[in-house]
Short mmCIF file of C-alpha atoms and ligand atoms in Angstrom, two decimals:
data_model
loop_
_atom_site.label_atom_id
_atom_site.label_comp_id
_atom_site.label_asym_id
_atom_site.label_seq_id
_atom_site.Cartn_x
_atom_site.Cartn_y
_atom_site.Cartn_z
CA MET A 1 -0.03 0.20 0.22
CA ILE A 2 0.96 3.47 -0.77
CA ALA A 3 0.05 6.17 1.94
CA ILE A 4 0.05 10.07 1.22
CA THR A 5 0.02 12.32 4.43
CA GLY A 6 -1.37 15.71 4.23
CA ALA A 7 -3.89 14.26 1.71
CA SER A 8 -6.19 16.93 2.54
CA GLY A 9 -3.67 19.57 1.14
CA HIS A 10 -2.85 20.95 -2.54
CA LEU A 11 -0.03 18.48 -3.44
CA GLY A 12 -1.47 15.22 -1.24
CA LYS A 13 -4.71 15.75 -3.32
CA ALA A 14 -3.21 15.85 -6.66
CA THR A 15 -1.07 13.35 -6.06
CA LEU A 16 -3.62 10.97 -5.37
CA GLU A 17 -5.73 11.74 -7.85
CA PHE A 18 -2.47 10.82 -10.53
CA LEU A 19 -1.76 7.87 -8.34
CA LEU A 20 -5.33 6.73 -8.87
CA ALA A 21 -4.57 6.32 -12.79
CA LYS A 22 -1.78 3.98 -11.85
CA THR A 23 -2.93 1.98 -9.19
CA ASN A 24 -5.96 0.33 -7.58
CA ALA A 25 -7.86 2.90 -4.96
CA ASP A 26 -7.92 0.06 -2.30
CA SER A 27 -4.00 0.23 -2.39
CA LEU A 28 -3.86 3.84 -1.49
CA VAL A 29 -4.01 5.48 1.76
CA ALA A 30 -4.87 8.96 2.46
CA ILE A 31 -3.79 10.33 5.96
CA ALA A 32 -5.33 13.55 6.94
CA ARG A 33 -5.89 15.16 10.43
CA ASP A 34 -9.15 15.73 9.62
CA PRO A 35 -10.79 12.99 7.65
CA GLU A 36 -14.10 14.50 6.76
CA LYS A 37 -11.32 17.13 4.32
CA VAL A 38 -10.85 14.37 2.14
CA ALA A 39 -14.53 12.68 1.94
CA ASP A 40 -14.17 12.94 -1.86
CA LEU A 41 -11.16 10.69 -1.79
CA ALA A 42 -12.89 8.03 0.32
CA SER A 43 -16.13 8.25 -2.29
CA GLN A 44 -13.78 7.24 -5.22
CA GLY A 45 -12.60 4.02 -2.93
CA ILE A 46 -9.60 5.22 -1.47
CA ILE A 47 -9.08 4.27 2.17
CA VAL A 48 -8.87 7.35 4.26
CA ARG A 49 -7.06 7.16 7.91
CA GLN A 50 -6.61 10.02 10.55
CA GLY A 51 -3.28 10.78 11.32
CA ASP A 52 -1.97 14.02 12.86
CA TYR A 53 1.82 15.03 12.73
CA GLY A 54 1.49 16.14 16.34
CA ASP A 55 0.16 12.76 17.83
CA PRO A 56 2.78 9.98 17.14
CA ALA A 57 -0.10 7.11 18.07
CA SER A 58 -2.34 8.25 15.01
CA LEU A 59 0.55 7.89 13.04
CA VAL A 60 1.69 4.32 13.94
CA ALA A 61 -2.21 3.45 13.10
CA SER A 62 -2.28 5.32 10.00
CA LEU A 63 0.65 3.49 8.25
CA ALA A 64 -0.41 -0.09 9.14
CA GLY A 65 0.35 -2.41 6.31
CA VAL A 66 1.79 0.48 4.23
CA ASP A 67 4.97 -0.19 2.39
CA LYS A 68 5.65 3.19 0.94
CA VAL A 69 4.89 6.57 2.50
CA LEU A 70 4.89 10.36 1.24
CA LEU A 71 5.56 12.79 4.01
CA ILE A 72 3.97 16.09 2.77
CA SER A 73 6.26 18.61 4.57
CA SER A 74 4.21 20.63 7.26
CA SER A 75 2.86 23.95 6.92
CA VAL A 76 4.35 24.95 10.43
CA LEU A 77 7.98 26.30 10.51
CA GLY A 78 10.55 25.83 12.95
CA GLU A 79 11.32 23.42 15.88
CA GLU A 80 7.50 22.49 15.56
CA ARG A 81 7.98 21.31 11.83
CA VAL A 82 11.19 19.20 12.81
CA ARG A 83 9.41 17.58 15.53
CA GLN A 84 6.22 17.05 13.35
CA HIS A 85 8.41 15.34 10.77
CA THR A 86 10.47 13.29 13.49
CA ASN A 87 6.94 11.89 14.72
CA VAL A 88 6.17 10.65 11.14
CA ILE A 89 9.53 9.31 10.45
CA ASN A 90 9.87 7.15 13.80
CA ALA A 91 6.00 6.31 13.25
CA ALA A 92 6.85 4.94 9.71
CA LYS A 93 9.86 2.72 11.27
CA GLU A 94 7.40 1.56 14.10
CA ALA A 95 4.68 0.49 11.74
CA GLY A 96 7.38 -1.20 9.29
CA VAL A 97 6.99 1.03 6.48
CA LYS A 98 9.83 0.20 3.89
CA HIS A 99 10.20 3.53 1.64
CA ILE A 100 9.67 7.09 2.72
CA PHE A 101 9.34 9.83 0.18
CA TYR A 102 9.80 13.58 1.33
CA THR A 103 9.18 16.94 -0.05
CA SER A 104 12.00 19.15 0.46
CA ALA A 105 13.48 22.38 -1.23
CA PRO A 106 16.19 23.82 -2.85
CA ASN A 107 19.51 23.91 -1.03
CA PRO A 108 18.32 22.82 2.42
CA SER A 109 21.12 24.47 4.83
CA PRO A 110 21.22 25.56 8.53
CA SER A 111 22.23 28.87 7.41
CA ALA A 112 19.36 29.21 4.46
CA HIS A 113 17.93 32.60 4.22
CA PHE A 114 14.79 30.96 3.48
CA ALA A 115 13.75 29.52 7.04
CA PRO A 116 11.61 26.72 5.99
CA ALA A 117 15.03 25.42 3.84
CA ILE A 118 16.49 25.07 7.66
CA ASP A 119 13.95 22.83 8.65
CA HIS A 120 13.90 20.81 5.41
CA PHE A 121 18.07 20.14 6.22
CA GLN A 122 17.37 18.89 9.27
CA THR A 123 14.70 16.69 8.42
CA GLU A 124 16.55 15.22 5.52
CA ASN A 125 19.34 14.60 8.01
CA LEU A 126 16.75 12.50 9.95
CA LEU A 127 15.73 10.81 6.82
CA ASN A 128 19.63 9.80 6.28
CA GLU A 129 19.76 8.62 10.14
CA SER A 130 16.75 6.56 9.85
CA GLY A 131 17.69 3.46 8.20
CA LEU A 132 14.82 3.53 5.85
CA THR A 133 14.85 4.00 2.17
CA TYR A 134 14.11 7.28 1.36
CA THR A 135 13.49 9.61 -1.58
CA ILE A 136 13.96 13.35 -1.29
CA PHE A 137 11.86 15.53 -3.96
CA ARG A 138 13.66 19.02 -3.40
CA ASN A 139 10.84 20.91 -5.06
CA ASN A 140 11.34 24.31 -6.68
CA LEU A 141 8.96 27.31 -6.10
CA TYR A 142 5.27 26.46 -7.10
CA LEU A 143 4.56 28.83 -10.15
CA ASP A 144 0.72 28.58 -8.02
CA VAL A 145 2.59 31.47 -5.64
CA LEU A 146 3.70 33.47 -8.62
CA PRO A 147 0.34 35.64 -9.11
CA GLY A 148 0.89 36.30 -5.70
CA LEU A 149 4.67 37.59 -5.97
CA ILE A 150 3.88 39.86 -9.01
CA GLY A 151 0.83 41.49 -7.62
CA ASP A 152 -0.76 43.84 -10.26
CA ALA A 153 2.35 44.00 -12.47
CA ALA A 154 0.69 43.42 -15.75
CA GLN A 155 -1.44 46.14 -15.18
CA SER A 156 0.59 48.79 -13.54
CA GLY A 157 3.71 48.04 -15.48
CA LYS A 158 5.88 47.96 -12.41
CA LEU A 159 7.26 44.89 -10.99
CA TYR A 160 8.27 45.49 -7.36
CA TYR A 161 10.56 42.70 -5.77
CA PRO A 162 13.86 42.66 -4.32
CA GLY A 163 15.26 39.47 -6.18
CA GLY A 164 18.52 41.08 -7.87
CA ASP A 165 19.13 39.21 -11.02
CA GLY A 166 18.55 35.51 -8.81
CA LYS A 167 16.68 33.05 -11.09
CA ILE A 168 14.23 30.40 -10.14
CA SER A 169 13.33 27.08 -11.56
CA PHE A 170 9.58 27.46 -11.05
CA VAL A 171 7.33 24.42 -11.26
CA LEU A 172 3.78 23.83 -11.44
CA ARG A 173 2.38 21.77 -8.23
CA THR A 174 0.25 19.36 -10.58
CA ASP A 175 3.46 18.64 -12.29
CA ILE A 176 5.45 17.95 -8.58
CA ALA A 177 2.19 15.54 -8.05
CA GLU A 178 2.39 13.69 -11.52
CA ALA A 179 6.14 13.06 -10.86
CA LEU A 180 5.70 12.03 -7.13
CA ALA A 181 3.04 9.67 -8.55
CA THR A 182 5.40 8.27 -10.96
CA ALA A 183 8.04 7.64 -8.36
CA LEU A 184 6.02 6.19 -5.92
CA THR A 185 4.67 3.29 -8.41
CA SER A 186 8.11 2.63 -9.88
CA GLU A 187 12.00 1.29 -9.21
CA GLY A 188 14.86 3.13 -9.47
CA HIS A 189 14.52 5.97 -6.73
CA GLU A 190 15.87 4.19 -3.46
CA ASN A 191 18.07 6.91 -1.59
CA LYS A 192 18.04 9.31 -4.27
CA VAL A 193 17.86 13.33 -3.52
CA TYR A 194 15.94 15.30 -6.67
CA ASP A 195 15.97 18.50 -7.63
CA ILE A 196 12.59 19.27 -8.91
CA GLY A 197 12.31 22.26 -10.94
CA ALA A 198 11.96 23.46 -14.44
CA PRO A 199 14.74 23.07 -17.35
CA THR A 200 15.01 26.62 -17.36
CA ALA A 201 15.01 29.33 -14.75
CA TRP A 202 13.69 32.85 -14.84
CA SER A 203 14.58 36.11 -12.90
CA PHE A 204 12.48 38.85 -12.31
CA GLY A 205 13.55 40.68 -15.07
CA ASP A 206 12.83 37.67 -17.32
CA ILE A 207 9.16 37.67 -15.65
CA ALA A 208 8.83 41.30 -16.60
CA ARG A 209 9.94 40.88 -19.76
CA ALA A 210 7.31 37.70 -20.08
CA LEU A 211 4.72 39.75 -18.62
CA SER A 212 5.16 42.67 -21.29
CA GLN A 213 2.98 43.14 -24.09
CA ALA A 214 3.18 44.78 -27.77
CA ASP A 215 1.37 48.00 -26.28
CA LYS A 216 2.85 47.81 -22.55
CA SER A 217 5.83 47.06 -21.18
CA VAL A 218 6.47 46.12 -17.41
CA GLU A 219 9.22 47.18 -15.80
CA TYR A 220 11.09 44.99 -13.03
CA ILE A 221 12.27 47.33 -10.07
CA ASP A 222 14.70 45.75 -7.52
CA ILE A 223 13.64 47.36 -4.02
CA PRO A 224 15.60 46.71 -0.97
CA ASN A 225 14.76 43.59 1.14
CA THR A 226 13.86 45.96 4.24
CA ALA A 227 11.43 47.91 2.58
CA TYR A 228 10.04 44.85 1.22
CA GLU A 229 9.68 43.29 4.48
CA ALA A 230 8.23 46.86 5.79
CA GLU A 231 5.39 46.47 3.27
CA LEU A 232 4.40 42.75 4.21
CA VAL A 233 4.30 43.72 7.72
CA LYS A 234 1.16 45.83 6.97
CA HIS A 235 -0.73 42.80 5.63
CA LEU A 236 0.88 39.77 6.99
CA PRO A 237 1.98 38.72 10.64
CA ALA A 238 5.61 39.55 11.31
CA PRO A 239 7.08 36.03 11.16
CA VAL A 240 5.05 35.36 8.22
CA ALA A 241 6.54 38.55 6.48
CA LYS A 242 10.03 37.34 7.57
CA VAL A 243 9.71 34.13 5.64
CA TYR A 244 8.82 36.00 2.51
CA ALA A 245 11.60 38.46 2.92
CA GLY A 246 14.13 35.63 3.47
CA MET A 247 12.48 33.71 0.55
CA ALA A 248 13.60 37.14 -1.45
CA GLU A 249 17.10 37.07 -0.18
CA GLY A 250 17.34 33.24 -1.12
CA ILE A 251 16.20 34.07 -4.49
CA LYS A 252 18.65 36.95 -4.93
CA ASP A 253 21.77 34.56 -3.83
CA ASN A 254 20.45 32.14 -6.41
CA ASP A 255 19.04 29.54 -4.03
CA PHE A 256 16.23 28.68 -6.15
CA ASN A 257 18.22 28.68 -9.63
CA GLN A 258 18.37 24.90 -9.96
CA PRO A 259 17.15 24.38 -13.67
CA ASP A 260 17.22 20.35 -14.08
CA SER A 261 16.07 17.45 -16.37
CA THR A 262 14.54 14.95 -13.50
CA LEU A 263 11.23 16.35 -13.27
CA GLU A 264 10.86 16.40 -17.47
CA LYS A 265 12.17 12.62 -17.36
CA LEU A 266 9.84 11.26 -14.44
CA LEU A 267 6.96 13.14 -16.32
CA GLY A 268 7.87 11.83 -19.80
CA HIS A 269 6.80 15.31 -20.88
CA GLN A 270 7.65 19.09 -20.78
CA PRO A 271 6.73 20.67 -17.40
CA VAL A 272 4.45 23.37 -17.62
CA SER A 273 6.71 26.62 -18.37
CA LEU A 274 6.59 29.96 -16.99
CA GLU A 275 5.24 31.51 -19.98
CA SER A 276 2.27 29.10 -20.77
CA PHE A 277 1.41 29.75 -16.80
CA LEU A 278 1.08 33.37 -17.46
CA LYS A 279 -0.92 32.68 -20.64
CA THR A 280 -3.22 30.26 -18.89
CA LEU A 281 -3.62 33.40 -16.47
CA ALA A 282 -4.17 35.76 -19.45
CA LEU A 283 -1.04 37.47 -18.63
CA ALA A 284 1.03 37.05 -21.31
N1 LIG B 301 7.41 24.92 -3.03
C1 LIG B 301 6.67 25.85 -2.72
O1 LIG B 301 6.74 26.83 -3.40
C2 LIG B 301 5.88 25.67 -1.58
C3 LIG B 301 4.72 26.39 -1.29
C4 LIG B 301 3.60 26.26 -0.32
C5 LIG B 301 4.34 25.14 0.45
N2 LIG B 301 5.31 24.57 0.30
C6 LIG B 301 5.44 23.40 1.36
O2 LIG B 301 4.89 21.94 0.68
C7 LIG B 301 3.93 21.37 1.47
C8 LIG B 301 2.80 20.84 0.30
O3 LIG B 301 2.27 22.01 -0.47
P1 LIG B 301 0.52 21.93 -0.28
O4 LIG B 301 0.56 23.02 -1.64
O5 LIG B 301 -0.06 20.71 -0.43
O6 LIG B 301 0.66 22.95 1.03
P2 LIG B 301 -1.01 22.63 1.70
O7 LIG B 301 -2.15 22.72 0.51
O8 LIG B 301 -0.97 23.65 2.60
O9 LIG B 301 -1.14 21.50 2.30
C9 LIG B 301 -0.41 21.18 3.90
C10 LIG B 301 -1.06 19.96 4.38
O10 LIG B 301 -0.41 19.67 5.19
C11 LIG B 301 -1.32 19.06 6.25
N3 LIG B 301 -1.05 19.65 7.76
C12 LIG B 301 -0.51 20.14 8.12
N4 LIG B 301 -0.21 20.15 9.42
C13 LIG B 301 -0.71 19.01 9.77
C14 LIG B 301 -0.50 18.26 10.95
N5 LIG B 301 -0.25 18.75 12.28
N6 LIG B 301 -1.05 17.01 10.75
C15 LIG B 301 -1.42 16.40 9.62
N7 LIG B 301 -1.35 17.15 8.29
C16 LIG B 301 -0.94 18.34 8.64
C17 LIG B 301 -2.45 19.95 5.98
O11 LIG B 301 -3.64 19.65 6.95
P3 LIG B 301 -5.07 20.45 6.89
O12 LIG B 301 -5.69 20.61 5.57
O13 LIG B 301 -5.66 19.89 7.96
O14 LIG B 301 -4.38 21.74 7.19
C18 LIG B 301 -2.40 19.66 4.37
O15 LIG B 301 -3.12 18.72 4.22
C19 LIG B 301 3.39 22.31 2.33
O16 LIG B 301 3.13 21.99 3.55
C20 LIG B 301 4.60 23.15 2.32
O17 LIG B 301 5.60 22.83 3.67
C21 LIG B 301 6.15 24.49 -0.62
#
């Protein structure tokens, strides 16, 4: 059996949808802290089990009879996140799971500007030391978050961001889900660490050019990170604003500049590009 944690989230649900096309529903387990959120999956025949990253006993029970589990990284940050991931890894060992897949980020490091990459660094180490067979997907930034980063640039003609010339290998979340479903149902991914990103990378200058139309050009304005964080703090809790500001610093330092062909190989087709994503939003 293959289990997916965080099955109520965007990536978990999408991965299960791709898995349904590859294997029987009754060999799939959707683990959610609130099973009501995945009632649609249950109605398709997928086994639904309750499991909370903060509750080790629920995790061990939810992983009974499971061969492979995809641990979708938690949405909390810092030490709590690592504690939750530790609970899942320990539960997988206790339940006799053979192979654990994990959603990480590019360039995990104890000194990363992007705070979640610090938690990913610690979780990757835990996986290495766990004795379990593992596969790590270092997922690049979702294309799905791009509209939130560019704001009204297409209309105003000004794209403000503190990203310097740093590039990002943006990737569509459903492309990651499809690649995860392929890896979960095939061999050859044992103890591998994959950079999951587009084969090309884009700077914010490139994004401004892609947003530009014949009758309206969009200019990229590289603002100071402090000004960006000061603006974010007007709309978001301070710790969240700090994470976004840290992400921008990481982008400027090219931490997300990881063009790679692994995703395309796993998909067997080209991933959705930034240009075609902008076209679907009618922005290019
Ligand atoms: N690469 C990127 O650009 C990017 C962007 C955003 C996030 N991420 C990371 O990638 C992960 C997956 O992305 P996504 O789009 O699927 O995020 P999402 O839609 O927010 O899903 C997160 C999932 O984690 C579950 N979860 C959180 N805390 C939990 C707990 N204590 N116990 C059990 N489940 C818990 C959530 O359950 P509930 O439905 O109950 O809340 C949800 O199912 C995120 O969690 C985050 O770590 C990456």
